[in-house]
Amino acid sequence: MGGGARLERIHLRRWPEEVPCRRARLARSCCREPAVPWAHVSAMLPVGVPLACPGPSVLVLLQLLLSPTSAFFPNIWSLLAAPGSVTHQDLTEEAALNVTLQLFLEQPPPGRPPLCLQDFLGHTLLADDLFAAYFGPGAPSRRFRAALGEVSRANAAQDFLATSKNDPDLHFDAERLDQARERLAGALRETLVAAGAQDHTLARQRLGAALHALQDFYSHSNWVELGKQQPHPHLLWPRRRELWTLAQVDDPTCSDCEEPSCPGNLLSSSLLTSGYFGTHPPKPPGKCSHGGRFDLSSAQPPRGGINKDSTAPGFSPHHALHPQAAQLALLASIQALNLLRGRLGDKGFSRLLDLTTASSLSFVLDTTGSMGEEINAAKIQARRIMEQRRGGPMEPASYVLVPFHDPDSSPCVAQAGLASRVWDAVSTSTWAERRFASHISASSTCLGFGPVFTTSDPHTFWQRLNEIQALGGGDEPEMCLSALELALLHTPPLSDIFVFTDASPKDAFLTNRIESLAQERRCRVTFLVTEDPSRVQGRTRREVLSPLRFEPYEAVALASGGEVIFTKDQHIQDVAAIVGDSMSALVTLPLDPPTLVPGRPSVFSVDGLLRKLTVRVHGKVCGFRIRSPAGVSQDHEEGMGALGHTRRFGQFWLVTMADPPETGIWEIQVTAEDTPRVRVQAQTSLDFLFHFGVPMEDGPHPGLYSLAQPVAGLPTQLLVEVIGLGSRGSPEEDPPHFSHAVLRRLPEGTKLGQVPLAPKGPAERGLLSASLPPALLSAPGAFALELVGQDGGGQSLHRAAPQPCSVAPVLLELSGPPGSLTPGSKVALSLRVASFSGFQDVELRTSVRPSFPLISNLSRVHVGPNEATWGRLWLEVPEAAAPDSVVLVTVAAVGEAGTAPSAHAYLRLVVLDPASQAQLNFPTDSDPAANPNSHPAATSDPAAYSDPAATSDPTASSPLAAPGIAVASRAPAWQAAAGAAGRRGGRPSWDLRAMLLLLGLVVC
C-alpha cells in the first residue's frame, strides 16, 4: 500500500424486506396505495392509477464509504423510506421540462406550427410528448433525457460525495447562509464557463450542484416558516443586497422539542436561520438543528429540528411544510434555469440540455499522402448529410474534425515518445517530464495529431474540411488513437465518431484509456480502414508490419459498440455511406449468438415498431443466406431479392429489407474464411437509457448512489429509462413493455443470466429497475445488456444497449475541491479504492488534460474483500493556465501486466480567472431584456404575487379527503383544471397564474 494510505473495512447491511410505498405523481416511486398527485406548472391533471410494488429489493449500505448527509431526498430510491416525498430528482426534472416547454413555445420549429400552452394543460408533461409536439411524431428525446439524467445524478451526488456531503456551505446549513449563497453563485458561474468551453458534461455536473444547494435553501432554512409564498428575491439576483435579517450567533432560534414532529419550535418570526447538522460545526446554545433520527446535533438541547426534506417525521421534524418547501424550490429552480438561458442564449441553453434529436458529425481523418480517396469520401458524406438535413430536426447539432498523420521529423518523434510516457501518466512520472509535456502539448501538429476543430455551423465545418489535403507521410503507424482521444473529449455524448485511415496506430499504448473514455462518453467509434499492404505510395515502411497491428482498433470498436470495416480505395465512397445511416436514430438488434459460428445460423427478433431494417455483412465472406419468419430466403447475390435489395462493395454487403419488415424471428447464416462481421440495424422510436447505482439507506437521506460501472462483488441496481413508450404498431395496440434484462459475457456472448424488471412510478414515465446480485457480476469483464419484452401486438421485443458494459475490479472514487481552480494554485484531490470481490492488487495510473503537474501518494494498492484504501493527489495549476478553461483528471486502476479489466474515474474541474470570480453578473429584476424570467406583470418581490389562498378559485387551498375528486370553480377552465390537480391528495394548491407570470408564458 502506498504511503499515507488508510485502510478501512466496509460493512454491508440489508434493508427490511417490506417497505410501504405509494405513488406520488412526480416522485417516480413504486406504489401500492391510491395515487396522491401534486400539481405543478406543467402537468395539471394526472391520472391516478395505482401500480403494484416490485418484490423485495436488497438495499446495500456502504456504511463507512458513504456516511450520513443532509438535503432534500436525492432521487426516486429515497421514496422507499418516505413515500410521497418530493426529491431533488423530481424538482430538477420538472424545472427542466417547464423551461424547455417555455423555450419551445417561444421558438417554434421551422416548417412546423407553433406550440400552444393550452395543449399541455391537464396532462402530465413528458419529454417524449414534448419532443413529438415540437420536432414531429416519433422524434427521439434520448439525448435530452440523457443530459437531464446527468444533471439529476450530479444533484443527488452532493449528498454522497466526500467533498460535499458534510459541507454546510453547499446545503445552506448551520446559519452559513451568506457563504452558501456565494458558493451557489460560484457553481452557476462554473456552469456558464464550462458551457462556454463546450464541456457540457462538466456544465451539467455544476448545474446539478447549484440546483441542489438552491433547493436545499427552502428545506433547510425557515423561509417557509416565515410565511413566504415565493422564492427568495436575492438568492439568484443578489444586487449586493442582504439575504434577510439573519439570526446572529447570540440569537436563540429554537425551543426544545422531544417529539419527532416539531411544528412550533421556532422562536422568531422575523429572523432567517437554518439548522445545524451533526457535529461539524458544533451547534451553539439555543440554535436549531437540522433534525431527524440521524442528526447527532438534534440530541443536544434544544432538541428537534426544522428540516422539511420529506413527508416522514422521523426524517423531517417540519414534515408538514414539505409541500410548500418543494413548491418554492421548484419555482426557484425554474428561475435559475431561465437565468442560464438568458446568459447562454437559446442556442447555448439548448446545447446544455441537449435539446436536439440529432447526433453530432465527428470525423477523425488520416491526412498522409495515401489518403486522398478516403478524405474525398469523408467530404462527400459530410456534404450529403448537410444538404439532406439542413434546417430539419436531424441536422447535426455540432461538427468535430481532428486530423492526424505521422510525426514528420525526428525531433517531433522524440517529443512524441516523451509525451506518450507523460500522457500515459503513471504517478511515478517526474515533475520535469510533466512540465516538458505541458510545453510540447500545445504543438500537437508536430506530434502528429490535431488540432481539434469544433463548430455548430455546417458551412464553417465544410470550409475547414474542404481545406484538408492528403500530404506527406512516414512510416506506416500513425497517431490515430491520440487524435481519437481529442475527438472523444470534444464530441457530445451519445454520438458516432468515424475514423478514416489506412494505417495502424503508433500510440497503441492508449488503447485501454480510449476504451474507457468511449464508454464514459457513450460514443460509438467506427473505423473505416483501407489497409492495403501492397500500396506504398505516400509512405515508407521502416519496420516489419505485424498482422495483429489493427487489434487496438478492434478493441476500441468492441468497447464502444462500433465496428472496424476493412475496404479498398475503389469502394470507400460507397462504404462510407454508413456515416449517414448511422446518424439516423438507428438501433442495433442483438444477434444470438452474437459471434457467428460456422455452420450455425444466428437469429434476431423483429417487432412491429421497427422500420428500414438493414443487414451489413463484411469480412472474407464466401456467401450468406437470410431467412424470414415465413421461411422465405435470400442469398448474397446482388440486386433485388425476395426479401430486399442487396448491394456489394468488395467484401462489404448491405441488404436493405422491404419495409415494413416481417415481424418474428429471422435467421442469418454466413460462410467465410475468417470470422465474419454482421450488424442488423433498424429505425425505431422505442429505445432505452440506463445507469447503475447502489442503494444507500442508513442516513437522513437514503437514495441511489450512482456508479459509472458495476463493481465486481457489489450488489447493484440497474436503472432503465425507456424512451418512446407511446410507440404503437397501430392505434388500437397496447403500449410496449419490457419484462426482464439479459446479460451476456463478451466477446463470446454466453448468457450470464437474466433479471426481472420492475416498474418505478407511473407507467408512462418508463422507469424500470432490476437487482443485479453479486453472483451475476462476480468477475471483472465486459458484458452486453439486452432488454426483452413484448410489443403491443404480443410480438417478442428485443433491444440492446448501444455499448457494452464492463465490470470493474474495484470501486474508484475521485473527488476534488467543491469550488473552482485558479492559475497558480495547488489543490488536493482525494481518491478511494474499494474492493468487494476478493484481494485486489492494482496499479494506479493518472493523467491530466492539459498536462498540469500531478503528484499522487499512491502508485499501487492492495485491498482485501470489503476494504478500502484512501489516497491523495496534488494538482498544480500553472500561472500560465488559460482562464475559463476545463481540466480533466483521470485515474485508472490496472491489474497485473495490464491484461485484467481496469477501472477508471474521471474528474472535471474549472479554471476561473480570479479577476472575474467576484460574482456572477446577474440580471436586475427591472431589466426584461437581461432577465429571461421577467414579465410586465412579474417581479421578484414576493409581496407582488398573490397568495394561493386568495386566487379566484375559492377552494384552491382546501385539501380534499379523497384523491382524484375535482371541485367546482368559476375560474377559467385551464386554471380550474390546474387547481383541481393541485388540490388532490390533501396537498396545498400551486398558484398557476403566479407561476405562468413567473415563466412569462401566455395561455393560447
CSV table of N, CA and C in Angstrom, one decimal, residues 218-317:
chain,number,residue,atom,x,y,z
A,218,TYR,N,-34.7,26.1,0.7
A,218,TYR,CA,-36.1,26.1,1.1
A,218,TYR,C,-36.5,25.0,2.0
A,219,SER,N,-35.7,24.0,2.1
A,219,SER,CA,-36.0,22.9,3.0
A,219,SER,C,-35.2,23.0,4.3
A,220,HIS,N,-34.0,23.7,4.3
A,220,HIS,CA,-33.2,23.7,5.5
A,220,HIS,C,-33.3,25.0,6.2
A,221,SER,N,-33.7,26.1,5.6
A,221,SER,CA,-33.9,27.4,6.3
A,221,SER,C,-35.4,27.5,6.8
A,222,ASN,N,-35.7,28.5,7.4
A,222,ASN,CA,-37.0,28.8,7.9
A,222,ASN,C,-37.8,29.8,7.0
A,223,TRP,N,-37.4,29.9,5.7
A,223,TRP,CA,-38.0,30.8,4.8
A,223,TRP,C,-39.5,30.5,4.7
A,224,VAL,N,-39.9,29.2,4.6
A,224,VAL,CA,-41.3,28.8,4.5
A,224,VAL,C,-42.0,29.2,5.8
A,225,GLU,N,-41.3,28.9,7.0
A,225,GLU,CA,-42.0,29.2,8.3
A,225,GLU,C,-42.2,30.7,8.5
A,226,LEU,N,-41.4,31.5,7.8
A,226,LEU,CA,-41.6,33.0,7.9
A,226,LEU,C,-42.8,33.5,7.1
A,227,GLY,N,-43.5,32.5,6.4
A,227,GLY,CA,-44.7,32.9,5.7
A,227,GLY,C,-44.5,33.3,4.3
A,228,LYS,N,-43.3,33.0,3.8
A,228,LYS,CA,-43.0,33.5,2.4
A,228,LYS,C,-43.7,32.5,1.4
A,229,GLN,N,-44.3,33.2,0.4
A,229,GLN,CA,-45.1,32.4,-0.6
A,229,GLN,C,-44.4,32.3,-2.0
A,230,GLN,N,-43.2,33.0,-2.1
A,230,GLN,CA,-42.5,33.0,-3.3
A,230,GLN,C,-41.0,32.8,-3.1
A,231,PRO,N,-40.2,32.4,-4.1
A,231,PRO,CA,-38.8,32.2,-3.9
A,231,PRO,C,-38.1,33.5,-3.4
A,232,HIS,N,-37.0,33.3,-2.7
A,232,HIS,CA,-36.2,34.4,-2.1
A,232,HIS,C,-35.8,35.3,-3.3
A,233,PRO,N,-36.0,36.6,-3.2
A,233,PRO,CA,-35.8,37.5,-4.3
A,233,PRO,C,-34.3,37.8,-4.6
A,234,HIS,N,-33.4,37.4,-3.6
A,234,HIS,CA,-32.0,37.8,-3.8
A,234,HIS,C,-31.0,36.6,-3.7
A,235,LEU,N,-31.5,35.4,-3.8
A,235,LEU,CA,-30.6,34.3,-3.9
A,235,LEU,C,-30.0,34.2,-5.3
A,236,LEU,N,-30.8,34.5,-6.3
A,236,LEU,CA,-30.3,34.4,-7.7
A,236,LEU,C,-30.0,35.8,-8.3
A,237,TRP,N,-30.7,36.8,-7.7
A,237,TRP,CA,-30.5,38.2,-8.1
A,237,TRP,C,-30.0,39.0,-6.9
A,238,PRO,N,-28.7,38.8,-6.4
A,238,PRO,CA,-28.3,39.4,-5.2
A,238,PRO,C,-28.3,41.0,-5.2
A,239,ARG,N,-27.7,41.6,-6.3
A,239,ARG,CA,-27.7,43.0,-6.4
A,239,ARG,C,-27.1,43.7,-5.1
A,240,ARG,N,-26.2,42.9,-4.5
A,240,ARG,CA,-25.5,43.4,-3.3
A,240,ARG,C,-26.4,43.6,-2.1
A,241,ARG,N,-27.6,43.0,-2.1
A,241,ARG,CA,-28.5,43.1,-1.0
A,241,ARG,C,-28.3,42.0,0.0
A,242,GLU,N,-28.7,42.2,1.2
A,242,GLU,CA,-28.6,41.2,2.2
A,242,GLU,C,-29.7,40.1,1.9
A,243,LEU,N,-29.4,38.9,2.4
A,243,LEU,CA,-30.4,37.9,2.2
A,243,LEU,C,-31.7,38.2,2.9
A,244,TRP,N,-31.5,38.6,4.2
A,244,TRP,CA,-32.7,39.0,5.0
A,244,TRP,C,-32.1,39.4,6.3
A,245,THR,N,-32.9,39.6,7.3
A,245,THR,CA,-32.4,39.9,8.7
A,245,THR,C,-32.0,38.5,9.3
A,246,LEU,N,-30.7,38.3,9.3
A,246,LEU,CA,-30.2,37.0,9.6
A,246,LEU,C,-30.1,36.9,11.2
A,247,ALA,N,-30.3,35.7,11.7
A,247,ALA,CA,-30.1,35.4,13.1
A,247,ALA,C,-28.6,35.5,13.4
A,248,GLN,N,-28.2,36.2,14.4
A,248,GLN,CA,-26.8,36.3,14.8
A,248,GLN,C,-26.5,35.2,15.8
A,249,VAL,N,-25.2,35.0,16.1
A,249,VAL,CA,-24.7,33.9,16.8
A,249,VAL,C,-25.3,33.8,18.2
A,250,ASP,N,-25.7,35.0,18.8
A,250,ASP,CA,-26.2,35.0,20.1
A,250,ASP,C,-27.8,35.1,20.1
A,251,ASP,N,-28.4,34.9,19.0
A,251,ASP,CA,-29.9,34.9,18.9
A,251,ASP,C,-30.4,33.5,19.0
A,252,PRO,N,-31.1,33.2,20.1
A,252,PRO,CA,-31.7,31.8,20.2
A,252,PRO,C,-32.8,31.7,19.1
A,253,THR,N,-32.8,30.5,18.4
A,253,THR,CA,-33.8,30.4,17.3
A,253,THR,C,-34.8,29.3,17.5
A,254,CYS,N,-34.5,28.3,18.4
A,254,CYS,CA,-35.4,27.2,18.5
A,254,CYS,C,-35.6,26.9,20.0
A,255,SER,N,-36.8,26.3,20.3
A,255,SER,CA,-37.1,25.8,21.6
A,255,SER,C,-36.9,24.3,21.6
A,256,ASP,N,-36.9,23.7,22.8
A,256,ASP,CA,-36.7,22.3,22.9
A,256,ASP,C,-38.0,21.5,22.4
A,257,CYS,N,-37.7,20.4,21.7
A,257,CYS,CA,-38.8,19.6,21.2
A,257,CYS,C,-38.4,18.1,21.3
A,258,GLU,N,-39.1,17.3,22.0
A,258,GLU,CA,-38.7,15.9,22.2
A,258,GLU,C,-39.5,15.0,21.3
A,259,GLU,N,-40.5,15.5,20.5
A,259,GLU,CA,-41.2,14.6,19.6
A,259,GLU,C,-40.6,14.6,18.2
A,260,PRO,N,-40.9,13.6,17.4
A,260,PRO,CA,-40.4,13.6,16.1
A,260,PRO,C,-40.9,14.8,15.3
A,261,SER,N,-42.1,15.2,15.5
A,261,SER,CA,-42.7,16.3,14.7
A,261,SER,C,-42.6,17.5,15.6
A,262,CYS,N,-42.1,18.6,15.1
A,262,CYS,CA,-41.8,19.8,15.9
A,262,CYS,C,-42.4,21.1,15.2
A,263,PRO,N,-43.7,21.2,15.0
A,263,PRO,CA,-44.3,22.3,14.2
A,263,PRO,C,-44.1,23.7,14.8
A,264,GLY,N,-43.9,23.8,16.1
A,264,GLY,CA,-43.9,25.1,16.8
A,264,GLY,C,-42.6,25.4,17.5
A,265,ASN,N,-41.5,24.9,17.1
A,265,ASN,CA,-40.3,25.0,17.9
A,265,ASN,C,-39.5,26.2,17.5
A,266,LEU,N,-39.8,27.0,16.5
A,266,LEU,CA,-39.1,28.2,16.1
A,266,LEU,C,-39.5,29.3,17.0
A,267,LEU,N,-38.5,30.1,17.5
A,267,LEU,CA,-38.8,31.2,18.4
A,267,LEU,C,-39.0,32.5,17.7
A,268,SER,N,-38.4,32.8,16.6
A,268,SER,CA,-38.5,34.1,16.0
A,268,SER,C,-39.4,34.0,14.7
A,269,SER,N,-40.2,35.0,14.5
A,269,SER,CA,-41.0,35.1,13.3
A,269,SER,C,-40.4,36.1,12.3
A,270,SER,N,-39.2,36.6,12.5
A,270,SER,CA,-38.6,37.6,11.6
A,270,SER,C,-37.2,37.3,11.2
A,271,LEU,N,-36.5,36.5,12.0
A,271,LEU,CA,-35.1,36.2,11.7
A,271,LEU,C,-34.9,35.0,10.8
A,272,LEU,N,-34.1,35.1,9.8
A,272,LEU,CA,-33.8,34.0,8.9
A,272,LEU,C,-32.7,33.1,9.5
A,273,THR,N,-32.9,31.8,9.6
A,273,THR,CA,-32.0,30.9,10.1
A,273,THR,C,-32.0,29.6,9.4
A,274,SER,N,-31.1,28.7,9.7
A,274,SER,CA,-31.1,27.3,9.2
A,274,SER,C,-30.5,26.4,10.3
A,275,GLY,N,-30.8,25.1,10.1
A,275,GLY,CA,-30.4,24.2,11.2
A,275,GLY,C,-29.0,23.7,11.1
A,276,TYR,N,-28.5,23.2,12.2
A,276,TYR,CA,-27.1,22.6,12.3
A,276,TYR,C,-27.3,21.1,12.1
A,277,PHE,N,-26.3,20.5,11.5
A,277,PHE,CA,-26.4,19.1,11.3
A,277,PHE,C,-25.1,18.4,11.8
A,278,GLY,N,-25.2,17.3,12.5
A,278,GLY,CA,-24.0,16.6,13.0
A,278,GLY,C,-23.2,17.4,14.0
A,279,THR,N,-21.9,17.2,14.0
A,279,THR,CA,-21.1,17.9,15.0
A,279,THR,C,-20.1,18.9,14.4
A,280,HIS,N,-20.1,19.0,13.1
A,280,HIS,CA,-19.2,20.0,12.4
A,280,HIS,C,-20.0,20.9,11.5
A,281,PRO,N,-20.1,22.2,11.8
A,281,PRO,CA,-19.6,22.8,13.0
A,281,PRO,C,-20.5,22.5,14.2
A,282,PRO,N,-20.0,22.6,15.4
A,282,PRO,CA,-20.9,22.3,16.6
A,282,PRO,C,-22.0,23.3,16.7
A,283,LYS,N,-23.1,22.9,17.2
A,283,LYS,CA,-24.3,23.7,17.4
A,283,LYS,C,-24.2,24.6,18.6
A,284,PRO,N,-24.3,25.9,18.5
A,284,PRO,CA,-24.2,26.8,19.6
A,284,PRO,C,-25.5,26.7,20.5
A,285,PRO,N,-25.5,27.1,21.7
A,285,PRO,CA,-26.7,27.0,22.6
A,285,PRO,C,-27.8,27.8,22.0
A,286,GLY,N,-29.0,27.2,22.1
A,286,GLY,CA,-30.2,27.9,21.6
A,286,GLY,C,-30.5,27.8,20.1
A,287,LYS,N,-29.6,27.2,19.4
A,287,LYS,CA,-29.8,27.1,17.9
A,287,LYS,C,-30.6,25.9,17.5
A,288,CYS,N,-31.1,26.0,16.3
A,288,CYS,CA,-31.9,24.9,15.7
A,288,CYS,C,-31.0,23.8,15.1
A,289,SER,N,-31.5,22.6,15.2
A,289,SER,CA,-30.9,21.5,14.5
A,289,SER,C,-31.6,21.3,13.2
A,290,HIS,N,-30.9,20.6,12.3
A,290,HIS,CA,-31.5,20.1,11.1
A,290,HIS,C,-32.6,19.1,11.4
A,291,GLY,N,-32.3,18.2,12.3
A,291,GLY,CA,-33.3,17.3,12.8
A,291,GLY,C,-33.4,15.9,12.1
A,292,GLY,N,-34.1,15.0,12.7
A,292,GLY,CA,-34.2,13.6,12.2
A,292,GLY,C,-33.3,12.7,13.0
A,293,ARG,N,-33.7,11.4,12.9
A,293,ARG,CA,-33.0,10.4,13.8
A,293,ARG,C,-31.6,10.2,13.6
A,294,PHE,N,-31.0,10.7,12.4
A,294,PHE,CA,-29.6,10.5,12.2
A,294,PHE,C,-28.8,11.8,12.4
A,295,ASP,N,-29.4,12.9,12.9
A,295,ASP,CA,-28.7,14.1,13.2
A,295,ASP,C,-28.3,14.1,14.6
A,296,LEU,N,-27.0,14.0,14.8
A,296,LEU,CA,-26.4,14.0,16.2
A,296,LEU,C,-26.7,15.3,16.9
A,297,SER,N,-26.7,16.4,16.2
A,297,SER,CA,-26.9,17.7,16.9
A,297,SER,C,-28.3,17.8,17.5
A,298,SER,N,-29.3,17.0,17.0
A,298,SER,CA,-30.7,17.1,17.5
A,298,SER,C,-30.9,16.5,18.9
A,299,ALA,N,-29.9,15.8,19.3
A,299,ALA,CA,-29.9,15.2,20.7
A,299,ALA,C,-29.5,16.2,21.7
A,300,GLN,N,-28.8,17.3,21.3
A,300,GLN,CA,-28.4,18.4,22.2
A,300,GLN,C,-29.5,19.4,22.3
A,301,PRO,N,-29.8,19.9,23.5
A,301,PRO,CA,-30.8,21.0,23.6
A,301,PRO,C,-30.4,22.2,22.8
A,302,PRO,N,-31.3,22.9,22.2
A,302,PRO,CA,-32.7,22.4,22.1
A,302,PRO,C,-32.8,21.3,21.1
A,303,ARG,N,-33.6,20.2,21.5
A,303,ARG,CA,-33.7,19.1,20.6
A,303,ARG,C,-34.7,19.4,19.5
A,304,GLY,N,-34.8,18.4,18.6
A,304,GLY,CA,-35.7,18.5,17.4
A,304,GLY,C,-35.0,19.0,16.2
A,305,GLY,N,-35.7,19.8,15.4
A,305,GLY,CA,-35.1,20.3,14.1
A,305,GLY,C,-36.1,21.0,13.3
A,306,ILE,N,-35.7,21.5,12.1
A,306,ILE,CA,-36.6,22.3,11.3
A,306,ILE,C,-36.6,21.9,9.8
A,307,ASN,N,-35.9,20.8,9.4
A,307,ASN,CA,-35.9,20.5,8.0
A,307,ASN,C,-37.2,20.0,7.5
A,308,LYS,N,-37.4,20.2,6.2
A,308,LYS,CA,-38.6,19.8,5.5
A,308,LYS,C,-38.3,19.0,4.3
A,309,ASP,N,-37.3,18.1,4.5
A,309,ASP,CA,-36.8,17.3,3.4
A,309,ASP,C,-37.8,16.3,2.9
A,310,SER,N,-38.7,15.8,3.7
A,310,SER,CA,-39.5,14.7,3.4
A,310,SER,C,-40.8,14.8,4.1
A,311,THR,N,-41.7,13.8,3.8
A,311,THR,CA,-43.0,13.7,4.5
A,311,THR,C,-43.0,12.9,5.7
A,312,ALA,N,-41.8,12.3,6.1
A,312,ALA,CA,-41.7,11.4,7.2
A,312,ALA,C,-41.2,12.2,8.5
A,313,PRO,N,-41.9,12.2,9.6
A,313,PRO,CA,-41.5,12.8,10.8
A,313,PRO,C,-40.2,12.3,11.3
A,314,GLY,N,-39.9,11.0,11.1
A,314,GLY,CA,-38.6,10.5,11.6
A,314,GLY,C,-37.4,11.1,10.9
A,315,PHE,N,-37.6,11.6,9.7
A,315,PHE,CA,-36.5,12.3,9.0
A,315,PHE,C,-36.6,13.8,9.0
A,316,SER,N,-37.9,14.3,9.1
A,316,SER,CA,-38.1,15.8,8.9
A,316,SER,C,-39.0,16.3,10.0
A,317,PRO,N,-38.5,17.0,11.0
A,317,PRO,CA,-39.4,17.5,12.1
A,317,PRO,C,-40.5,18.4,11.6
